[in-house]
């Protein structure tokens, strides 16, 4: 039996965030308790290093201790920006009574889910099987061998103590029951999202796409954007897929849904109107009140989404969002070495959103005579639209419309607006800041790297490419050992072997870097990573890729990541990358594997379309002509820059001077001395070469 779970972004309980002291904050403090987490680099683990609970990181010695002492294991999983993780810490893990129970009867292991998504994935599946929901903090009790027997998310102190004592008694008095349940649950974990290779695949057809779209259309919110329910997550890959769908078919409502979503998110409280950057999600249907934490993976993808939208429809709003978000990332999320940090907490001074919100009185005190129109434009009221009479800044009309209502030109209004925003931003900078999770993760860096590249392609801004290249070289220097990657980096240490998403997303970012630079180095780097995944992640039986390498210590199950979530699934990213690299290098194994992977998930895609949107992008590549655009000659790079500023779907781009002629099969016999020619091809069959970008774009019309 094959089981499918909805992505676990939807349960609200464990998705709120707050601030806890960073490692730097606590280094020089005296503490009554210190445990083994003090030697870790993860900010989340360091937040628990001085709990009275005798925490261990996940490692062989902790697991061996449980077996040697025949103790049950508590596996507690969270992340640095998780509000309810910190609530449970304060209520339970800082409490001496709770610590006494845990220390006497259990081996307690803390896990940062962002550093160890492999562990999180396994035990989250167990919790979903047991409770039909999931989230963080996630707390699971396991046998000494790591197999789970019980678990859930947040527990109040008394409930937690009661559960631990009951489970302790079960293990002491009825171990057979515990073993039987662990065996059944572990079997369920192994079978969940099990992939069976399709043996006699049929050609992809338009009906496959329609089966995905039909139930999805009904959930689109054509008034407020996004999907109808709250909370609302951006999920950029959904809108990228729907944009492509609209480009290929008569789908005006789909394109309308995308456009409304992009506008409403940019106008809403989910977007930081003063400092740029998006929060993780909105708690309401209006994109008004955000969950204020900012994640690098969201912002990298949203930069790509808005930059690509600008190439399709050059609206000033889209450009403003991209520039402001990257300014935020440069200012607050970039290390001196060029790596990108992970996240900012939602809370400061113990209150969610306190850093970002304003009372009407504060705005009037700072802006004086400009406060009335500024407050009106951003929906500021005496009562407030947030807690404690505070206001989240939100917009409900265009600059043009509001300027006209004031009798100002757009230019005059925008000048006054930027001046007022600067005053508030300066005042906000004096507040106590949200906590920073300053670990650097390869996959999240790849998403932001791709965002900078896509912004460069859209706007021809050299600084964006410079930042992208700096980050790419940082990853090469600090997170790579040949074709082997590390997952994490902090304080000069990279300690965790990378997972499939690190390889897949970085290879995809390298392909975008090649499109921006025409430097074959990045193509070769991408190919090296992909070949490494075949060696260490590939399953010949399912013809998919495991999430963990065969070099990693074995867990109770070896899982695959298939469904797209707030980050596209590693298998879907890899399949798309294999498709493109297969065309670039003429590598049939890549092409066969990509097609087989899509065939393997084909039957599941209609059941939950938004969970397969990145697979949907791959499906479109099979349903519509896929073009190879080859630019050959002395001005190839300039022509490439001009071409890629246009939104051309279902196409890859190759550009080279004659000196690079032998580097790719697509470049063979393409050069004429002194001329730059553009070849638009499909399956290596080319139209007549042209010598202008305008002529090539005509050939590329769908």
XYZ file of C-alpha atoms in Angstrom:
702
model
C 0.000 0.000 0.000
C 1.305 3.447 -0.876
C 0.387 6.284 1.493
C 0.536 9.977 0.699
C 0.604 12.763 3.258
C -0.249 16.380 2.620
C 2.749 18.647 3.212
C 2.942 19.509 6.880
C 2.969 23.267 6.460
C -0.717 23.559 7.244
C -1.115 22.795 10.972
C -0.964 26.192 12.641
C -0.116 25.301 16.232
C 3.600 24.798 15.771
C 4.281 27.318 13.044
C 4.601 30.440 15.195
C 8.009 31.858 16.046
C 9.711 33.745 18.807
C 13.082 34.980 19.864
C 15.458 33.155 22.120
C 19.010 34.172 22.956
C 21.544 33.389 20.264
C 24.741 31.510 20.946
C 26.630 34.774 20.994
C 24.263 36.155 23.630
C 24.885 33.236 25.983
C 28.597 32.628 25.532
C 29.631 34.828 28.446
C 26.734 34.179 30.813
C 26.991 31.996 33.910
C 24.570 29.078 33.959
C 23.339 26.645 36.575
C 23.221 23.835 34.010
C 25.214 22.863 30.954
C 24.659 19.824 28.744
C 26.281 18.257 25.669
C 24.602 20.694 23.274
C 27.090 23.375 24.324
C 29.572 21.996 21.776
C 27.150 22.332 18.822
C 26.982 25.193 16.296
C 23.220 25.138 15.617
C 21.596 28.185 17.249
C 18.563 26.067 18.070
C 20.594 23.432 19.881
C 22.626 26.091 21.672
C 19.391 27.633 22.938
C 18.909 24.396 24.920
C 22.520 23.963 26.031
C 21.775 25.253 29.533
C 18.494 23.495 30.204
C 18.467 21.212 33.268
C 17.433 18.451 30.858
C 20.546 16.466 30.013
C 20.202 16.904 26.255
C 22.412 15.180 23.698
C 22.777 15.944 20.010
C 21.856 13.158 17.605
C 24.981 11.031 17.364
C 26.207 7.473 17.816
C 27.217 7.962 21.432
C 23.757 9.154 22.476
C 22.093 6.227 20.728
C 24.624 3.803 22.220
C 23.934 5.202 25.688
C 20.226 4.441 25.300
C 20.936 0.855 24.297
C 23.553 0.300 26.986
C 21.202 1.597 29.693
C 18.059 0.111 28.079
C 16.322 3.491 28.267
C 13.635 4.950 26.061
C 14.699 7.926 23.931
C 13.027 11.323 23.719
C 13.639 12.845 20.287
C 12.625 16.517 20.399
C 12.754 18.360 17.075
C 12.382 22.066 16.365
C 14.118 25.086 14.890
C 15.419 28.425 16.079
C 12.458 30.545 14.948
C 9.748 28.238 16.327
C 7.501 29.965 18.879
C 5.898 26.891 20.408
C 9.294 25.196 20.581
C 10.368 27.966 22.921
C 7.107 27.908 24.840
C 7.641 24.220 25.565
C 11.242 24.880 26.475
C 10.266 27.538 29.017
C 7.377 25.519 30.445
C 8.993 22.090 30.505
C 12.631 21.817 29.526
C 13.728 24.617 31.865
C 11.716 23.071 34.704
C 13.616 20.977 37.259
C 10.687 18.612 37.858
C 10.412 17.778 34.173
C 14.176 17.500 33.877
C 14.281 15.023 36.770
C 11.814 12.703 35.016
C 13.579 12.968 31.655
C 17.084 12.555 33.062
C 16.207 9.553 35.219
C 14.167 7.552 32.732
C 15.169 8.713 29.244
C 18.036 9.586 26.972
C 16.958 12.948 25.570
C 18.083 14.060 22.103
C 17.558 17.519 20.605
C 17.420 17.898 16.811
C 17.509 21.038 14.664
C 15.145 20.072 11.853
C 16.841 22.496 9.458
C 20.217 20.846 9.959
C 18.834 17.290 10.088
C 15.737 17.160 7.882
C 16.352 13.435 7.431
C 15.608 12.767 11.102
C 12.713 15.220 11.094
C 11.207 13.526 8.033
C 11.155 10.086 9.648
C 9.668 11.101 12.980
C 7.248 13.563 11.416
C 5.877 10.686 9.374
C 5.457 8.732 12.610
C 3.600 11.623 14.265
C 1.341 12.028 11.243
C 0.542 8.320 11.295
C -0.300 8.512 14.997
C -2.137 11.836 15.142
C -3.044 12.766 11.523
C -1.300 16.106 11.969
C 2.197 17.461 12.412
C 4.249 20.499 13.251
C 6.905 21.744 15.604
C 7.998 21.276 18.295
C 7.801 17.584 17.533
C 8.362 15.252 20.467
C 8.635 11.506 19.951
C 9.406 8.701 22.382
C 11.388 5.831 20.888
C 12.713 2.445 21.887
C 16.437 2.313 22.634
C 16.998 1.337 18.979
C 15.321 4.542 17.719
C 11.985 3.095 16.595
C 9.105 5.388 17.686
C 6.227 4.280 19.884
C 4.487 7.580 20.722
C 4.635 11.236 19.810
C 3.016 14.557 19.094
C 3.770 18.256 18.905
C 3.481 20.776 21.740
C 2.532 19.448 25.203
C 1.783 21.548 28.286
C 4.011 20.696 31.231
C 1.614 18.464 33.172
C 0.553 16.555 30.075
C 4.187 16.022 29.156
C 5.130 14.692 32.593
C 2.078 12.431 32.663
C 2.883 10.986 29.235
C 6.534 10.371 30.134
C 5.619 8.537 33.332
C 3.031 6.364 31.582
C 5.489 5.458 28.832
C 8.178 4.704 31.408
C 5.781 2.292 33.113
C 4.828 0.695 29.789
C 8.488 0.047 29.013
C 9.117 -1.396 32.466
C 6.019 -3.586 32.677
C 4.876 -4.368 29.115
C 7.909 -4.101 26.811
C 6.321 -6.570 24.400
C 3.504 -4.121 23.685
C 6.045 -1.386 23.017
C 8.000 -3.602 20.623
C 4.873 -4.628 18.707
C 3.739 -1.035 18.297
C 7.218 0.104 17.263
C 7.356 -2.625 14.627
C 3.969 -1.654 13.179
C 4.734 2.068 13.214
C 8.168 1.646 11.652
C 6.645 -0.451 8.882
C 4.181 2.382 8.236
C 7.036 4.891 8.085
C 8.835 2.809 5.494
C 5.721 2.433 3.338
C 4.622 6.081 3.542
C 5.304 7.853 0.244
C 6.663 4.609 -1.133
C 7.464 4.910 -4.824
C 6.916 2.022 -7.196
C 8.567 2.269 -10.586
C 6.093 2.319 -13.479
C 7.023 -0.535 -15.815
C 5.000 0.192 -18.969
C 4.708 3.968 -19.141
C 2.394 5.654 -21.617
C 3.199 8.957 -23.341
C 2.260 12.062 -21.397
C -0.909 13.739 -22.611
C -2.886 16.941 -22.153
C -5.328 14.940 -20.027
C -2.604 14.517 -17.401
C -2.326 18.273 -17.023
C -6.087 18.800 -16.943
C -6.435 16.173 -14.200
C -4.043 18.232 -12.056
C -5.654 21.580 -12.826
C -9.363 20.757 -12.535
C -9.551 20.475 -8.714
C -6.925 23.203 -8.255
C -8.861 25.889 -10.129
C -11.709 25.685 -7.617
C -9.412 26.609 -4.710
C -7.904 29.726 -6.298
C -8.868 32.983 -4.598
C -9.553 35.473 -7.402
C -10.333 38.252 -4.935
C -7.455 38.080 -2.464
C -4.954 35.815 -4.168
C -3.474 32.558 -3.022
C -5.727 29.695 -2.125
C -8.959 30.276 -0.272
C -8.033 29.030 3.166
C -5.939 30.563 5.924
C -3.142 30.461 6.847
C -1.805 31.488 3.458
C 1.696 30.474 2.474
C 3.412 32.027 -0.558
C 4.607 28.663 -2.037
C 6.323 30.362 -5.021
C 6.612 27.187 -7.074
C 2.818 26.932 -7.276
C 2.604 30.323 -8.974
C 5.534 29.613 -11.266
C 3.724 26.497 -12.494
C 0.385 28.260 -12.920
C 2.071 31.074 -14.853
C 3.446 28.531 -17.314
C 0.059 26.841 -17.581
C -1.556 30.173 -18.476
C 1.108 30.887 -21.091
C 0.317 27.682 -22.929
C -3.452 27.519 -22.738
C -6.658 29.501 -22.627
C -6.531 29.990 -18.855
C -7.334 33.660 -18.127
C -8.577 32.868 -14.610
C -5.339 31.076 -13.785
C -3.230 34.030 -14.906
C -5.575 36.370 -13.040
C -5.069 34.318 -9.881
C -1.288 34.577 -10.253
C -1.363 38.333 -10.844
C -3.703 38.992 -7.922
C -1.554 36.839 -5.652
C 1.639 38.673 -6.555
C -0.009 42.054 -6.008
C -1.770 41.178 -2.756
C 1.333 39.606 -1.233
C 3.401 42.678 -2.111
C 0.737 44.982 -0.657
C 0.097 42.916 2.443
C 1.606 42.692 5.887
C 3.354 39.494 4.851
C 5.734 41.839 3.016
C 7.878 44.173 5.129
C 6.794 47.524 3.678
C 9.718 49.368 5.271
C 12.637 46.982 5.044
C 11.787 44.522 2.292
C 11.529 40.755 2.508
C 8.611 38.414 3.118
C 7.425 36.728 6.273
C 6.771 33.022 6.226
C 2.988 33.166 5.894
C -0.157 35.117 6.662
C -2.432 33.968 9.473
C -5.516 35.359 7.671
C -6.936 35.160 4.131
C -5.959 38.773 3.356
C -2.134 38.508 3.560
C -2.584 41.154 6.288
C -1.181 39.783 9.546
C 1.964 37.766 8.993
C 3.737 35.230 11.056
C 6.656 37.627 11.239
C 9.633 35.276 10.895
C 11.623 35.684 7.683
C 13.145 32.596 6.072
C 15.901 32.655 3.461
C 14.285 29.842 1.484
C 11.058 31.843 1.069
C 12.768 35.062 0.096
C 15.113 33.457 -2.419
C 12.207 31.794 -4.216
C 10.029 34.895 -4.084
C 12.784 37.016 -5.630
C 12.889 34.527 -8.520
C 9.098 34.576 -8.818
C 8.820 38.377 -8.959
C 11.857 38.742 -11.233
C 10.376 36.242 -13.695
C 6.997 37.968 -13.437
C 8.670 41.258 -14.369
C 10.087 39.733 -17.552
C 6.575 38.664 -18.484
C 4.828 41.832 -17.311
C 7.216 44.689 -16.386
C 5.268 46.216 -13.513
C 7.179 48.642 -11.246
C 5.754 46.854 -8.184
C 7.545 43.636 -9.129
C 10.850 45.438 -9.573
C 10.434 47.240 -6.256
C 9.817 43.954 -4.432
C 12.911 42.334 -5.936
C 15.225 45.248 -5.200
C 13.954 45.779 -1.661
C 14.074 42.086 -0.796
C 17.642 41.749 -2.002
C 18.594 44.909 -0.121
C 17.149 43.246 3.004
C 19.162 40.111 2.318
C 22.359 42.100 1.740
C 21.809 44.127 4.880
C 20.639 41.513 7.366
C 21.136 37.994 6.055
C 24.589 37.920 4.444
C 27.741 36.829 6.251
C 31.069 38.627 5.803
C 32.234 35.597 3.802
C 29.318 35.754 1.368
C 27.098 33.028 2.779
C 23.418 33.604 3.499
C 22.039 33.140 7.011
C 18.932 31.067 7.654
C 16.207 33.128 9.327
C 15.018 35.966 11.539
C 12.694 35.227 14.440
C 9.197 36.629 14.615
C 9.501 37.953 18.165
C 11.564 40.563 19.889
C 11.339 41.411 23.567
C 9.072 38.392 23.940
C 6.344 39.729 21.654
C 5.553 38.527 18.188
C 6.021 41.223 15.560
C 7.042 43.934 18.032
C 9.968 45.008 15.863
C 7.726 45.562 12.820
C 4.475 47.139 14.069
C 3.441 50.721 14.912
C 0.884 52.592 16.933
C -0.756 55.581 15.313
C 0.826 57.819 17.970
C 4.318 56.595 17.083
C 3.804 57.389 13.421
C 2.458 60.863 14.159
C 5.381 61.590 16.464
C 7.879 60.632 13.760
C 6.189 62.021 10.647
C 4.346 65.101 11.838
C 2.258 66.634 9.053
C 2.996 63.681 6.755
C 1.514 61.196 9.202
C -2.112 61.629 8.071
C -1.672 60.664 4.433
C 1.020 58.063 5.285
C -1.247 56.411 7.845
C -4.168 56.478 5.461
C -2.125 54.872 2.676
C -0.904 52.075 4.968
C -4.186 51.472 6.798
C -3.058 52.830 10.170
C -5.829 53.410 12.744
C -6.071 54.378 16.391
C -7.544 50.986 17.194
C -4.884 49.161 15.180
C -5.124 46.079 13.011
C -2.872 43.981 15.257
C -2.561 43.340 18.978
C -2.191 46.108 21.601
C -3.457 48.854 19.235
C -0.532 48.233 16.918
C -0.650 48.395 13.139
C 0.860 46.193 10.488
C 1.559 48.371 7.441
C -0.609 47.258 4.510
C -1.648 48.773 1.176
C -4.959 48.446 -0.648
C -4.486 50.601 -3.744
C -1.879 51.570 -6.301
C 0.470 54.501 -5.888
C -1.102 56.028 -8.977
C -4.608 55.910 -7.550
C -3.618 57.269 -4.159
C -1.440 60.045 -5.617
C -4.359 61.124 -7.797
C -6.650 61.235 -4.739
C -4.204 63.673 -3.127
C -3.767 65.740 -6.262
C -0.091 64.802 -6.509
C 1.879 63.347 -9.371
C 3.082 59.775 -8.910
C 6.664 61.026 -8.810
C 5.854 63.582 -6.100
C 3.976 61.024 -4.030
C 6.720 58.429 -4.363
C 9.376 60.927 -3.279
C 7.385 61.847 -0.174
C 6.627 58.178 0.514
C 10.265 57.133 0.374
C 11.236 59.979 2.696
C 8.585 59.003 5.254
C 9.490 55.328 5.056
C 13.143 56.181 5.616
C 12.264 58.021 8.843
C 10.316 55.059 10.178
C 13.004 52.627 9.071
C 15.648 54.657 10.909
C 13.528 54.718 14.055
C 12.848 50.985 13.770
C 16.564 50.286 13.567
C 16.888 51.521 17.157
C 14.521 48.840 18.439
C 15.665 45.507 19.853
C 16.056 43.285 16.828
C 14.591 39.822 16.269
C 16.989 36.950 16.826
C 19.114 35.804 13.902
C 19.681 32.135 13.073
C 23.128 32.547 11.578
C 23.782 29.009 10.425
C 24.312 28.682 6.668
C 22.581 25.844 4.803
C 23.611 24.754 1.317
C 20.129 24.206 -0.106
C 18.750 27.495 1.217
C 21.812 29.332 -0.062
C 21.214 27.764 -3.470
C 17.667 29.162 -3.528
C 18.861 32.667 -2.676
C 21.768 32.354 -5.110
C 19.254 31.508 -7.828
C 17.173 34.508 -6.743
C 20.098 36.862 -7.286
C 20.811 35.309 -10.687
C 17.187 35.573 -11.784
C 17.128 39.205 -10.640
C 20.269 39.884 -12.656
C 18.743 38.267 -15.737
C 15.562 40.347 -15.354
C 17.111 43.722 -14.537
C 20.704 43.579 -15.828
C 21.939 44.814 -12.448
C 25.662 43.901 -12.161
C 25.607 43.969 -8.340
C 23.126 41.075 -8.317
C 25.457 38.885 -10.361
C 28.436 39.901 -8.241
C 26.625 38.777 -5.088
C 25.550 35.530 -6.748
C 29.082 34.713 -7.848
C 30.474 35.569 -4.429
C 27.998 33.190 -2.826
C 28.741 30.471 -5.392
C 32.448 30.720 -4.644
C 31.717 30.688 -0.908
C 29.838 27.415 -1.355
C 32.709 25.976 -3.397
C 35.242 26.988 -0.756
C 33.359 26.146 2.433
C 30.665 23.584 1.626
C 32.217 21.382 -1.056
C 34.855 18.711 -1.089
C 35.124 17.840 -4.777
C 31.624 16.782 -5.771
C 30.681 15.974 -2.173
C 28.723 18.652 -0.323
C 28.189 19.557 3.304
C 24.785 20.604 4.600
C 25.766 23.337 7.040
C 28.382 25.945 7.881
C 28.896 28.087 10.966
C 31.929 29.533 12.698
C 34.320 27.935 10.238
C 32.803 24.453 10.591
C 30.882 22.333 8.095
C 29.858 19.229 9.999
C 26.912 17.447 8.360
C 26.962 15.443 5.133
C 24.606 17.008 2.606
C 21.205 15.666 1.631
C 19.582 15.319 -1.767
C 17.976 18.783 -1.665
C 21.420 20.339 -1.214
C 22.684 18.648 -4.372
C 19.546 19.178 -6.431
C 18.980 22.847 -5.576
C 22.642 23.763 -5.973
C 22.832 22.042 -9.363
C 19.733 23.989 -10.420
C 21.318 27.247 -9.217
C 24.434 26.430 -11.232
C 22.304 26.031 -14.366
C 20.897 29.503 -13.799
C 24.403 30.861 -13.267
C 25.396 29.388 -16.606
C 22.415 31.061 -18.262
C 23.573 34.389 -16.814
C 27.298 34.061 -17.497
C 27.738 31.491 -20.296
C 30.631 30.196 -18.189
C 30.860 26.410 -18.749
C 32.411 26.026 -15.304
C 28.956 26.133 -13.775
C 27.587 23.520 -16.156
C 30.432 21.205 -15.284
C 29.881 21.819 -11.580
C 26.192 20.955 -11.973
C 27.016 17.790 -13.875
C 29.502 16.733 -11.211
C 26.881 17.075 -8.499
C 24.300 15.139 -10.495
C 26.705 12.292 -11.210
C 27.470 12.153 -7.496
C 23.771 11.708 -6.713
C 23.636 8.731 -9.064
C 26.528 7.165 -7.162
C 25.231 7.752 -3.642
C 21.477 8.504 -3.673
C 19.946 6.594 -6.599
C 17.588 3.645 -6.164
C 17.726 1.292 -9.134
C 14.563 -0.414 -7.902
C 12.306 2.647 -7.775
C 14.373 4.726 -10.222
C 14.100 7.640 -7.815
C 16.616 9.158 -5.396
C 16.818 8.698 -1.642
C 16.998 11.791 0.525
C 20.118 10.504 2.311
C 23.441 9.344 0.918
C 24.583 5.745 1.218
C 27.573 7.176 3.104
C 25.355 8.393 5.958
C 24.765 6.336 9.119
C 21.575 4.344 8.703
C 18.363 5.514 10.337
C 15.318 3.314 10.943
C 14.125 4.055 7.393
C 15.663 5.517 4.255
C 13.125 7.949 2.863
C 12.517 9.749 -0.416
C 11.273 13.320 -0.721
C 8.657 13.405 -3.458
C 5.910 15.947 -2.718
C 6.606 19.630 -3.285
C 6.190 21.805 -0.229
C 7.267 25.339 0.682
C 10.493 24.203 -0.982
C 10.088 21.967 -4.052
C 10.855 18.311 -3.374
C 14.432 17.248 -3.989
C 13.307 14.551 -6.449
C 11.262 17.016 -8.507
C 14.132 19.522 -8.624
C 16.518 16.769 -9.624
C 14.190 15.489 -12.353
C 13.910 18.960 -13.901
C 17.682 19.384 -13.706
C 18.277 16.001 -15.313
C 15.962 16.989 -18.145
C 17.881 20.203 -18.840
C 21.350 18.715 -18.420
C 20.329 15.802 -20.610
C 19.520 18.218 -23.419
C 22.655 20.288 -22.851
C 25.067 17.367 -22.853
C 23.111 14.928 -25.018
C 23.161 12.555 -22.034
C 20.496 9.901 -22.620
C 20.715 8.469 -19.102
C 19.710 11.821 -17.647
C 16.760 12.085 -20.039
C 15.573 8.531 -19.401
C 15.750 9.019 -15.647
C 13.872 12.328 -15.707
C 11.046 10.821 -17.742
C 10.842 7.724 -15.539
C 10.709 9.824 -12.377
C 7.775 11.808 -13.743
C 6.024 8.598 -14.787
C 6.442 7.297 -11.238
C 4.487 10.201 -9.682
C 2.055 10.755 -12.549
C -0.859 8.900 -10.953
C -0.537 10.848 -7.683
C -0.369 14.333 -9.162
C -4.147 14.899 -9.572
C -4.780 14.021 -5.916
C -3.019 17.123 -4.626
C -1.887 19.338 -7.480
C -0.188 22.042 -5.408
C 1.972 19.331 -3.844
C 3.269 18.419 -7.311
C 3.682 21.838 -8.930
C 7.375 21.391 -9.677
C 6.587 18.024 -11.248
C 3.954 19.937 -13.213
C 6.669 22.188 -14.648
C 8.440 19.077 -15.876
C 5.195 17.737 -17.355
C 4.828 20.939 -19.384
C 8.242 20.295 -20.910
C 6.898 17.059 -22.346
C 3.554 18.453 -23.457
C 4.958 21.444 -25.383
C 7.927 21.892 -27.715
C 11.188 22.204 -25.825
C 13.639 24.437 -27.665
C 17.425 24.641 -27.550
C 18.654 28.158 -28.263
C 22.280 28.231 -29.349
C 24.099 31.555 -29.636
C 27.468 31.150 -31.350
C 29.980 33.820 -32.195
C 32.000 36.757 -30.883
C 28.967 38.613 -29.483
C 27.291 35.533 -28.030
C 27.212 36.735 -24.444
C 25.632 40.092 -25.303
C 22.999 38.340 -27.417
C 22.354 35.894 -24.581
C 21.794 38.739 -22.117
C 19.263 40.329 -24.439
C 17.467 37.058 -25.127
C 17.109 36.013 -21.512
C 15.584 39.314 -20.474
C 12.513 38.064 -22.317
C 10.345 35.405 -20.708
C 10.812 32.414 -22.990
C 9.254 29.240 -21.559
C 10.391 25.704 -22.340
C 13.820 26.667 -23.614
C 17.440 26.258 -22.658
C 20.180 28.639 -23.747
C 23.740 27.956 -24.810
C 26.176 30.707 -25.711
C 29.840 30.507 -26.675
C 32.581 32.043 -28.725
C 34.376 29.859 -31.234
C 37.130 29.186 -28.696
C 34.581 27.173 -26.670
C 33.270 25.212 -29.652
C 34.072 21.716 -28.376
C 32.552 22.026 -24.937
C 28.943 21.017 -25.687
C 27.362 18.889 -28.431
C 24.894 21.681 -29.180
C 27.787 23.922 -30.262
C 29.093 21.620 -32.982
C 29.140 23.151 -36.485
C 27.513 26.368 -35.268
C 30.310 28.867 -35.915
C 30.892 31.170 -38.856
C 33.976 33.344 -38.563
C 33.219 36.937 -37.612
C 29.458 36.381 -37.236
C 27.206 35.784 -34.259
C 24.339 33.491 -35.126
C 21.337 32.311 -33.143
C 19.960 28.823 -33.758
C 16.509 27.862 -32.465
C 16.336 24.074 -32.359
C 14.089 21.288 -31.189
C 15.566 17.829 -30.615
C 18.714 19.053 -32.375
C 16.745 19.985 -35.503
C 17.259 23.708 -36.075
C 15.490 26.434 -37.929
C 17.577 28.617 -40.218
C 20.066 30.639 -38.161
C 19.336 34.316 -37.581
C 21.617 37.185 -36.673
C 19.346 39.339 -34.489
C 17.623 38.750 -31.179
C 14.372 40.081 -32.626
C 14.381 37.411 -35.328
C 15.159 34.676 -32.801
C 12.300 35.765 -30.548
C 9.900 35.447 -33.485
C 11.087 31.869 -33.997
C 10.551 31.219 -30.284
C 6.891 32.240 -30.289
C 4.810 29.391 -28.759
